[in-house]
Tab-separated table of C-alpha atoms in Angstrom:
chain	number	residue	atom	x	y	z
A	1	UNK	CA	-17.976	32.251	-5.104
A	2	UNK	CA	-16.476	35.485	-6.552
A	3	UNK	CA	-19.180	38.225	-7.035
A	4	UNK	CA	-17.444	41.301	-8.630
A	5	UNK	CA	-15.983	41.142	-12.116
A	6	UNK	CA	-12.645	42.297	-11.101
A	7	UNK	CA	-12.429	39.309	-8.627
A	8	UNK	CA	-13.707	36.784	-11.368
A	9	UNK	CA	-11.102	38.470	-13.949
A	10	UNK	CA	-8.211	37.890	-11.279
A	11	UNK	CA	-9.271	34.536	-10.766
A	12	UNK	CA	-9.336	33.711	-14.500
A	13	UNK	CA	-5.868	35.561	-14.963
A	14	UNK	CA	-7.276	38.096	-17.412
A	15	UNK	CA	-7.015	41.310	-15.321
A	16	UNK	CA	-4.299	43.506	-16.767
A	17	UNK	CA	-3.808	45.152	-13.443
A	18	UNK	CA	-2.365	41.863	-11.953
A	19	UNK	CA	1.022	40.955	-13.774
A	20	UNK	CA	2.615	37.629	-12.957
A	21	UNK	CA	6.238	37.161	-13.656
A	22	UNK	CA	8.298	34.083	-13.467
A	23	UNK	CA	11.836	35.164	-12.205
A	24	UNK	CA	13.247	31.709	-13.064
A	25	UNK	CA	13.013	32.667	-16.730
A	26	UNK	CA	12.931	36.591	-16.591
A	27	UNK	CA	15.789	37.303	-13.902
A	28	UNK	CA	17.818	39.851	-15.822
A	29	UNK	CA	18.185	43.625	-15.201
A	30	UNK	CA	16.240	44.473	-18.203
A	31	UNK	CA	13.215	42.856	-17.008
A	32	UNK	CA	13.412	44.613	-13.728
A	33	UNK	CA	13.727	47.868	-15.562
A	34	UNK	CA	10.854	47.080	-17.598
A	35	UNK	CA	8.622	46.616	-14.583
A	36	UNK	CA	9.947	49.610	-13.005
A	37	UNK	CA	8.907	51.882	-16.059
A	38	UNK	CA	5.622	50.332	-16.665
A	39	UNK	CA	4.812	50.560	-12.903
A	40	UNK	CA	4.496	54.364	-13.157
A	41	UNK	CA	1.385	54.110	-15.330
A	42	UNK	CA	-2.025	54.064	-12.958
A	43	UNK	CA	-4.081	50.898	-12.770
A	44	UNK	CA	-6.749	50.786	-15.508
A	45	UNK	CA	-9.630	49.146	-13.509
A	46	UNK	CA	-8.482	47.975	-10.180
A	47	UNK	CA	-7.430	50.344	-7.217
A	48	UNK	CA	-3.851	48.809	-7.421
A	49	UNK	CA	-1.566	47.474	-9.786
A	50	UNK	CA	-0.186	44.390	-8.582
A	51	UNK	CA	3.153	42.721	-9.652
A	52	UNK	CA	3.646	39.243	-8.561
A	53	UNK	CA	7.173	38.139	-8.874
A	54	UNK	CA	7.503	34.070	-8.537
A	55	UNK	CA	10.604	32.685	-7.472
A	56	UNK	CA	12.192	35.976	-6.896
A	57	UNK	CA	15.520	34.297	-5.536
A	58	UNK	CA	16.193	33.408	-8.998
A	59	UNK	CA	16.921	37.067	-9.891
A	60	UNK	CA	20.421	38.129	-10.696
A	61	UNK	CA	22.544	40.508	-8.474
A	62	UNK	CA	22.002	43.371	-10.975
A	63	UNK	CA	18.078	42.606	-11.270
A	64	UNK	CA	18.203	42.722	-7.672
A	65	UNK	CA	19.710	46.175	-7.287
A	66	UNK	CA	17.121	47.468	-10.007
A	67	UNK	CA	14.286	46.054	-7.861
A	68	UNK	CA	15.824	47.717	-4.770
A	69	UNK	CA	15.463	51.027	-6.368
A	70	UNK	CA	11.973	50.472	-7.268
A	71	UNK	CA	11.014	49.397	-3.412
A	72	UNK	CA	12.828	52.456	-2.284
A	73	UNK	CA	10.569	54.927	-4.301
A	74	UNK	CA	7.528	52.944	-4.576
A	75	UNK	CA	5.001	54.372	-7.118
A	76	UNK	CA	1.626	55.089	-5.526
A	77	UNK	CA	-0.972	52.414	-5.876
A	78	UNK	CA	1.668	49.772	-6.919
A	79	UNK	CA	1.924	46.549	-4.742
A	80	UNK	CA	4.760	44.167	-5.480
A	81	UNK	CA	4.358	40.448	-4.319
A	82	UNK	CA	7.515	38.779	-3.894
A	83	UNK	CA	7.131	34.923	-3.719
A	84	UNK	CA	9.805	32.547	-2.758
A	85	UNK	CA	10.498	29.104	-1.132
A	86	UNK	CA	14.376	29.854	-0.277
A	87	UNK	CA	14.265	33.079	1.907
A	88	UNK	CA	17.806	32.988	2.598
A	89	UNK	CA	18.692	33.755	-1.093
A	90	UNK	CA	16.900	37.047	-0.747
A	91	UNK	CA	19.349	40.047	-0.218
A	92	UNK	CA	19.147	41.778	3.283
A	93	UNK	CA	18.585	45.046	1.618
A	94	UNK	CA	15.521	43.711	-0.144
A	95	UNK	CA	13.977	42.030	2.889
A	96	UNK	CA	14.316	45.210	5.241
A	97	UNK	CA	12.110	46.954	2.873
A	98	UNK	CA	9.353	44.341	2.595
A	99	UNK	CA	6.526	42.947	4.860
A	100	UNK	CA	6.989	39.286	5.321
A	101	UNK	CA	4.181	36.720	5.296
A	102	UNK	CA	4.790	33.006	5.964
A	103	UNK	CA	2.457	30.341	4.494
A	104	UNK	CA	2.511	27.188	6.328
A	105	UNK	CA	2.130	23.839	4.501
A	106	UNK	CA	-1.691	22.641	4.266
A	107	UNK	CA	-2.371	19.650	6.428
A	108	UNK	CA	-2.701	16.029	4.703
A	109	UNK	CA	-6.057	15.904	5.942
A	110	UNK	CA	-7.295	19.342	4.499
A	111	UNK	CA	-5.834	18.565	0.952
A	112	UNK	CA	-7.430	15.247	1.099
A	113	UNK	CA	-10.699	16.614	1.763
A	114	UNK	CA	-10.633	19.299	-0.815
A	115	UNK	CA	-9.876	16.732	-3.382
A	116	UNK	CA	-12.638	14.628	-2.160
A	117	UNK	CA	-14.821	17.484	-2.527
A	118	UNK	CA	-13.885	18.292	-6.096
A	119	UNK	CA	-14.409	14.675	-7.076
A	120	UNK	CA	-17.819	14.439	-5.449
A	121	UNK	CA	-18.806	17.447	-7.166
A	122	UNK	CA	-17.577	16.188	-10.647
A	123	UNK	CA	-19.440	12.790	-9.654
A	124	UNK	CA	-16.118	10.875	-9.845
A	125	UNK	CA	-15.528	7.994	-7.751
A	126	UNK	CA	-12.232	7.281	-5.698
A	127	UNK	CA	-10.615	5.319	-3.198
A	128	UNK	CA	-9.686	7.012	0.093
A	129	UNK	CA	-6.206	5.474	0.052
A	130	UNK	CA	-5.588	7.095	-3.247
A	131	UNK	CA	-6.408	10.599	-2.036
A	132	UNK	CA	-4.029	9.989	0.932
A	133	UNK	CA	-1.308	9.092	-1.337
A	134	UNK	CA	-1.612	12.263	-3.590
A	135	UNK	CA	-2.103	14.458	-0.463
A	136	UNK	CA	0.908	12.932	0.926
A	137	UNK	CA	3.235	13.332	-2.368
A	138	UNK	CA	1.900	16.806	-2.678
A	139	UNK	CA	3.988	17.793	0.772
A	140	UNK	CA	1.557	20.540	1.882
A	141	UNK	CA	1.030	22.021	-1.451
A	142	UNK	CA	-2.538	22.243	-2.715
A	143	UNK	CA	-1.463	23.375	-6.299
A	144	UNK	CA	0.749	20.069	-6.655
A	145	UNK	CA	-2.006	17.796	-5.002
A	146	UNK	CA	-4.427	19.597	-7.800
A	147	UNK	CA	-2.046	18.715	-10.513
A	148	UNK	CA	-1.210	15.139	-9.392
A	149	UNK	CA	-4.997	14.528	-9.478
A	150	UNK	CA	-5.267	15.883	-12.963
A	151	UNK	CA	-2.609	13.650	-13.931
A	152	UNK	CA	-4.413	10.627	-12.492
A	153	UNK	CA	-7.673	11.563	-14.088
A	154	UNK	CA	-6.122	11.657	-17.442
A	155	UNK	CA	-5.182	7.739	-17.013
A	156	UNK	CA	-8.390	6.594	-15.604
A	157	UNK	CA	-10.457	5.166	-18.252
A	158	UNK	CA	-13.491	4.834	-16.182
A	159	UNK	CA	-13.739	7.992	-13.879
A	160	UNK	CA	-12.266	6.157	-10.916
A	161	UNK	CA	-9.197	7.309	-8.960
A	162	UNK	CA	-7.931	4.199	-7.848
A	163	UNK	CA	-4.654	3.507	-5.429
A	164	UNK	CA	-2.978	1.826	-8.265
A	165	UNK	CA	-3.475	4.617	-10.729
A	166	UNK	CA	-2.291	7.174	-7.907
A	167	UNK	CA	0.877	4.864	-7.105
A	168	UNK	CA	1.548	4.821	-10.953
A	169	UNK	CA	1.439	8.604	-11.382
A	170	UNK	CA	3.487	9.281	-8.147
A	171	UNK	CA	5.976	6.576	-8.736
A	172	UNK	CA	5.262	5.306	-5.150
A	173	UNK	CA	5.852	1.932	-4.094
A	174	UNK	CA	2.745	-0.214	-3.667
A	175	UNK	CA	1.312	-0.078	-0.108
A	176	UNK	CA	0.807	-3.903	-0.424
A	177	UNK	CA	4.371	-4.441	-1.211
A	178	UNK	CA	5.478	-2.201	1.875
A	179	UNK	CA	3.190	-3.997	4.167
A	180	UNK	CA	4.674	-7.362	2.971
A	181	UNK	CA	8.070	-6.172	3.267
A	182	UNK	CA	7.916	-4.696	6.678
A	183	UNK	CA	6.060	-7.716	7.993
A	184	UNK	CA	8.917	-10.191	6.770
A	185	UNK	CA	11.627	-7.680	8.133
A	186	UNK	CA	9.655	-7.755	11.576
A	187	UNK	CA	9.408	-11.315	11.510
A	188	UNK	CA	13.431	-11.603	10.615
A	189	UNK	CA	12.682	-13.545	7.425
A	190	UNK	CA	15.657	-12.189	5.649
A	191	UNK	CA	15.112	-14.179	2.390
A	192	UNK	CA	11.306	-13.240	2.047
A	193	UNK	CA	12.054	-9.627	2.419
A	194	UNK	CA	14.643	-9.903	-0.248
A	195	UNK	CA	12.136	-11.339	-2.375
A	196	UNK	CA	9.878	-8.587	-1.766
A	197	UNK	CA	12.473	-5.976	-2.635
A	198	UNK	CA	13.166	-7.929	-5.917
A	199	UNK	CA	9.296	-7.740	-6.827
A	200	UNK	CA	9.587	-3.905	-6.077
A	201	UNK	CA	12.720	-3.625	-8.261
A	202	UNK	CA	11.223	-5.875	-11.163
A	203	UNK	CA	8.215	-3.478	-11.291
A	204	UNK	CA	10.432	-0.475	-12.268
A	205	UNK	CA	10.368	1.434	-9.104
A	206	UNK	CA	13.372	3.328	-8.086
A	207	UNK	CA	15.241	1.911	-5.041
A	208	UNK	CA	15.574	5.929	-3.602
A	209	UNK	CA	12.125	6.122	-3.884
A	210	UNK	CA	11.599	2.649	-2.016
A	211	UNK	CA	13.992	3.863	0.740
A	212	UNK	CA	12.020	7.194	1.161
A	213	UNK	CA	8.410	5.410	1.311
A	214	UNK	CA	9.747	2.821	3.622
A	215	UNK	CA	11.052	5.634	5.848
A	216	UNK	CA	7.536	7.253	5.786
A	217	UNK	CA	5.916	3.944	6.397
A	218	UNK	CA	7.993	3.349	9.571
A	219	UNK	CA	7.075	7.031	10.550
A	220	UNK	CA	3.524	6.305	10.321
A	221	UNK	CA	3.930	3.191	12.461
A	222	UNK	CA	5.638	5.460	15.095
A	223	UNK	CA	2.801	8.222	14.852
A	224	UNK	CA	-0.039	5.688	15.247
A	225	UNK	CA	1.442	4.164	18.023
A	226	UNK	CA	1.693	7.459	19.864
A	227	UNK	CA	-2.123	8.094	19.189
A	228	UNK	CA	-1.773	9.964	15.939
A	229	UNK	CA	-4.280	9.386	12.942
A	230	UNK	CA	-4.018	6.263	11.192
A	231	UNK	CA	-4.345	6.881	7.318
A	232	UNK	CA	-3.617	3.239	6.382
A	233	UNK	CA	-6.776	0.868	5.989
A	234	UNK	CA	-4.877	-2.347	5.255
A	235	UNK	CA	-5.167	-5.349	7.729
A	236	UNK	CA	-1.386	-5.952	7.327
A	237	UNK	CA	-0.500	-2.498	8.272
A	238	UNK	CA	-2.687	-3.119	11.618
A	239	UNK	CA	-0.730	-6.561	12.123
A	240	UNK	CA	2.580	-4.734	11.734
A	241	UNK	CA	1.452	-2.229	14.094
A	242	UNK	CA	0.564	-4.917	16.799
A	243	UNK	CA	3.905	-6.685	15.995
A	244	UNK	CA	6.349	-3.699	15.906
A	245	UNK	CA	7.965	-2.548	19.019
A	246	UNK	CA	9.002	0.997	19.279
A	247	UNK	CA	12.662	0.523	19.986
A	248	UNK	CA	12.601	-1.687	16.863
A	249	UNK	CA	11.016	1.052	14.732
A	250	UNK	CA	13.553	3.563	15.913
A	251	UNK	CA	16.402	1.243	15.019
A	252	UNK	CA	15.029	0.646	11.487
A	253	UNK	CA	14.331	4.370	11.090
A	254	UNK	CA	18.143	4.964	12.139
A	255	UNK	CA	19.293	2.437	9.614
A	256	UNK	CA	17.299	3.721	6.632
A	257	UNK	CA	18.379	7.213	7.254
A	258	UNK	CA	21.906	6.150	7.408
A	259	UNK	CA	21.598	4.266	3.916
A	260	UNK	CA	19.365	6.835	2.013
A	261	UNK	CA	22.206	8.928	0.836
A	262	UNK	CA	24.097	5.746	-0.698
A	263	UNK	CA	20.990	4.522	-2.091
A	264	UNK	CA	20.151	7.959	-3.773
A	265	UNK	CA	23.447	8.616	-5.044
A	266	UNK	CA	25.450	5.432	-5.082
A	267	UNK	CA	26.225	3.774	-8.684
A	268	UNK	CA	24.642	0.401	-7.550
A	269	UNK	CA	21.344	1.575	-5.736
A	270	UNK	CA	19.992	-2.125	-5.519
A	271	UNK	CA	22.789	-3.556	-4.041
A	272	UNK	CA	22.634	-0.972	-1.032
A	273	UNK	CA	19.007	-1.487	-1.084
A	274	UNK	CA	19.661	-5.134	-0.606
A	275	UNK	CA	22.328	-4.654	2.192
A	276	UNK	CA	19.718	-2.361	3.945
A	277	UNK	CA	17.070	-5.234	3.701
A	278	UNK	CA	19.541	-7.757	5.543
A	279	UNK	CA	20.707	-5.077	8.114
A	280	UNK	CA	16.933	-4.461	9.017
A	281	UNK	CA	15.988	-8.171	9.295
A	282	UNK	CA	19.037	-9.030	11.068
A	283	UNK	CA	18.984	-6.112	13.482
A	284	UNK	CA	15.776	-7.593	15.091
A	285	UNK	CA	17.603	-10.988	15.851
A	286	UNK	CA	20.520	-8.608	17.496
A	287	UNK	CA	18.066	-7.175	19.559
A	288	UNK	CA	16.448	-10.477	20.810
A	289	UNK	CA	19.602	-11.815	21.849
A	290	UNK	CA	21.082	-8.564	23.313
A	291	UNK	CA	18.056	-8.622	25.871
A	292	UNK	CA	19.733	-11.556	27.560
A	293	UNK	CA	23.483	-10.630	28.504
A	294	UNK	CA	26.095	-13.418	27.597
A	295	UNK	CA	26.509	-16.087	30.330
A	296	UNK	CA	23.331	-14.884	32.120
A	297	UNK	CA	21.252	-17.993	31.321
A	298	UNK	CA	23.973	-20.397	32.517
A	299	UNK	CA	24.170	-18.312	35.725
A	300	UNK	CA	20.527	-18.587	36.264
A	301	UNK	CA	20.468	-22.367	35.595
A	302	UNK	CA	23.499	-23.024	38.081
A	303	UNK	CA	21.528	-20.903	40.626
A	304	UNK	CA	18.329	-22.884	40.338
A	305	UNK	CA	20.276	-26.301	40.875
A	306	UNK	CA	21.968	-24.841	43.911
A	307	UNK	CA	18.543	-23.828	45.201
A	308	UNK	CA	17.311	-27.274	44.422
A	309	UNK	CA	20.138	-29.118	46.147
A	310	UNK	CA	19.636	-26.877	49.186
A	311	UNK	CA	15.992	-27.775	49.530
A	312	UNK	CA	16.835	-31.571	49.183
A	313	UNK	CA	19.384	-31.125	51.946
A	314	UNK	CA	17.074	-29.204	54.308
A	315	UNK	CA	14.295	-31.853	53.621
A	316	UNK	CA	16.596	-34.584	54.915
A	317	UNK	CA	16.877	-32.609	58.464
A	318	UNK	CA	13.643	-33.430	60.062
A	319	UNK	CA	14.619	-32.312	63.832
A	320	UNK	CA	17.595	-30.544	65.433
A	321	UNK	CA	18.495	-31.012	69.081
A	322	UNK	CA	20.421	-29.132	71.682
A	323	UNK	CA	20.937	-28.674	75.321
A	324	UNK	CA	19.242	-25.818	77.158
A	325	UNK	CA	21.351	-24.202	80.146
A	326	UNK	CA	19.685	-26.307	82.641
A	327	UNK	CA	20.996	-29.423	80.854
A	328	UNK	CA	17.716	-30.636	79.470
A	329	UNK	CA	17.556	-31.553	75.868
A	330	UNK	CA	14.922	-29.530	73.557
A	331	UNK	CA	13.843	-30.532	70.097
A	332	UNK	CA	13.190	-27.545	67.533
A	333	UNK	CA	11.659	-28.879	64.391
A	334	UNK	CA	12.239	-26.930	61.193
A	335	UNK	CA	9.837	-27.276	58.132
A	336	UNK	CA	10.383	-25.964	54.437
C-alpha cells in the first residue's frame, strides 16, 4: 500500500520528522517552548517537519500563548497539526490562525466492512452480529473499533469472534435479553419484563448500560420501520418490529430518556430501572384505554338499542292512510 520509504516510516512511527505529542500529559509552557525551539531546525529526510499535538484543548493558558507566538511567526517547512474533539475549548486567537478540517464519524456499515476484511485476511471466523456490535460501540471511530476487536481476539480461544465475546468486551446487554424484555413490555407483561431485568442485573450488567442499550434498540425499531437498514438478525426482533406501533415506540423512548439520568447518577439504579420497566409496560395499557374515551362505549350501546327499537316500531306499521284533496282515501306503504 505504501511504496516510498518515508511513507512506510511514517506509518511505522519511526520517521523523526513527524513528532506526535499528547497534550493531555504535556500541557505546560515548557513543553511548548521546547517544541518552538526544536522547530527551528530543518527536517532531516522529509520535505516538512510535522508536529501533531493531540488533545490540544488540554493545553494550559500559558501553553496556548506560547503556541500562539509560534503560529504567528511560523518557521519555514514546519507544519503544526492540532487535533481535538472539543473545539469550543480552543482560544479564538488560535482558531483565527489555523485552517480547520472537520472529520466526520465513520458510518457503521463502513466500520463493519473494514473489520470483516481484516478478519478475512487473517482467516479468523466471526459472527456478523458481533462485528455490528463492535462497530456500534466504536461510535464512528475506526481506531476504537480496532481496539475493541483486538480485545475480543485476546479472549477467543478458537479464533472465532462471537457475539457473546463482543458483548463481554463492550459490556453490552445481550441482544437475546433485550429482545425478550421488549417483547414482554410490548405485550404488557410486567412481571415477565421485571424477570428479564432481574436476569440482566444478576449477570453483572450495569443498569445505565441497560437503559442506553434499550434506547438504541428502540431507535433501531423506528429506523427499520421507516425504511432504514436492519442490522438485527434475530427472529424475536422481527416479531417486535411487527408488534410495536410507532406511537408506542415514541412513548417508550420518551420514558427511557427521562429515566436515564436517574439510572446513571442515582444511588439505587436497579430500583430506577424497575420503575422504568413498570412504566414502559403499563404505558401500553394506558394507550389502549385512551383510544376509547370514557363513556363512549355506553353511548354507542345506547344508540344501538334505540336504533333497534325504532326498527321494531316501524316494522309494526304496514300501511299509512290519509285522504287526498278530492276526499278519496289513498294508501301509501312503507318498507324498511
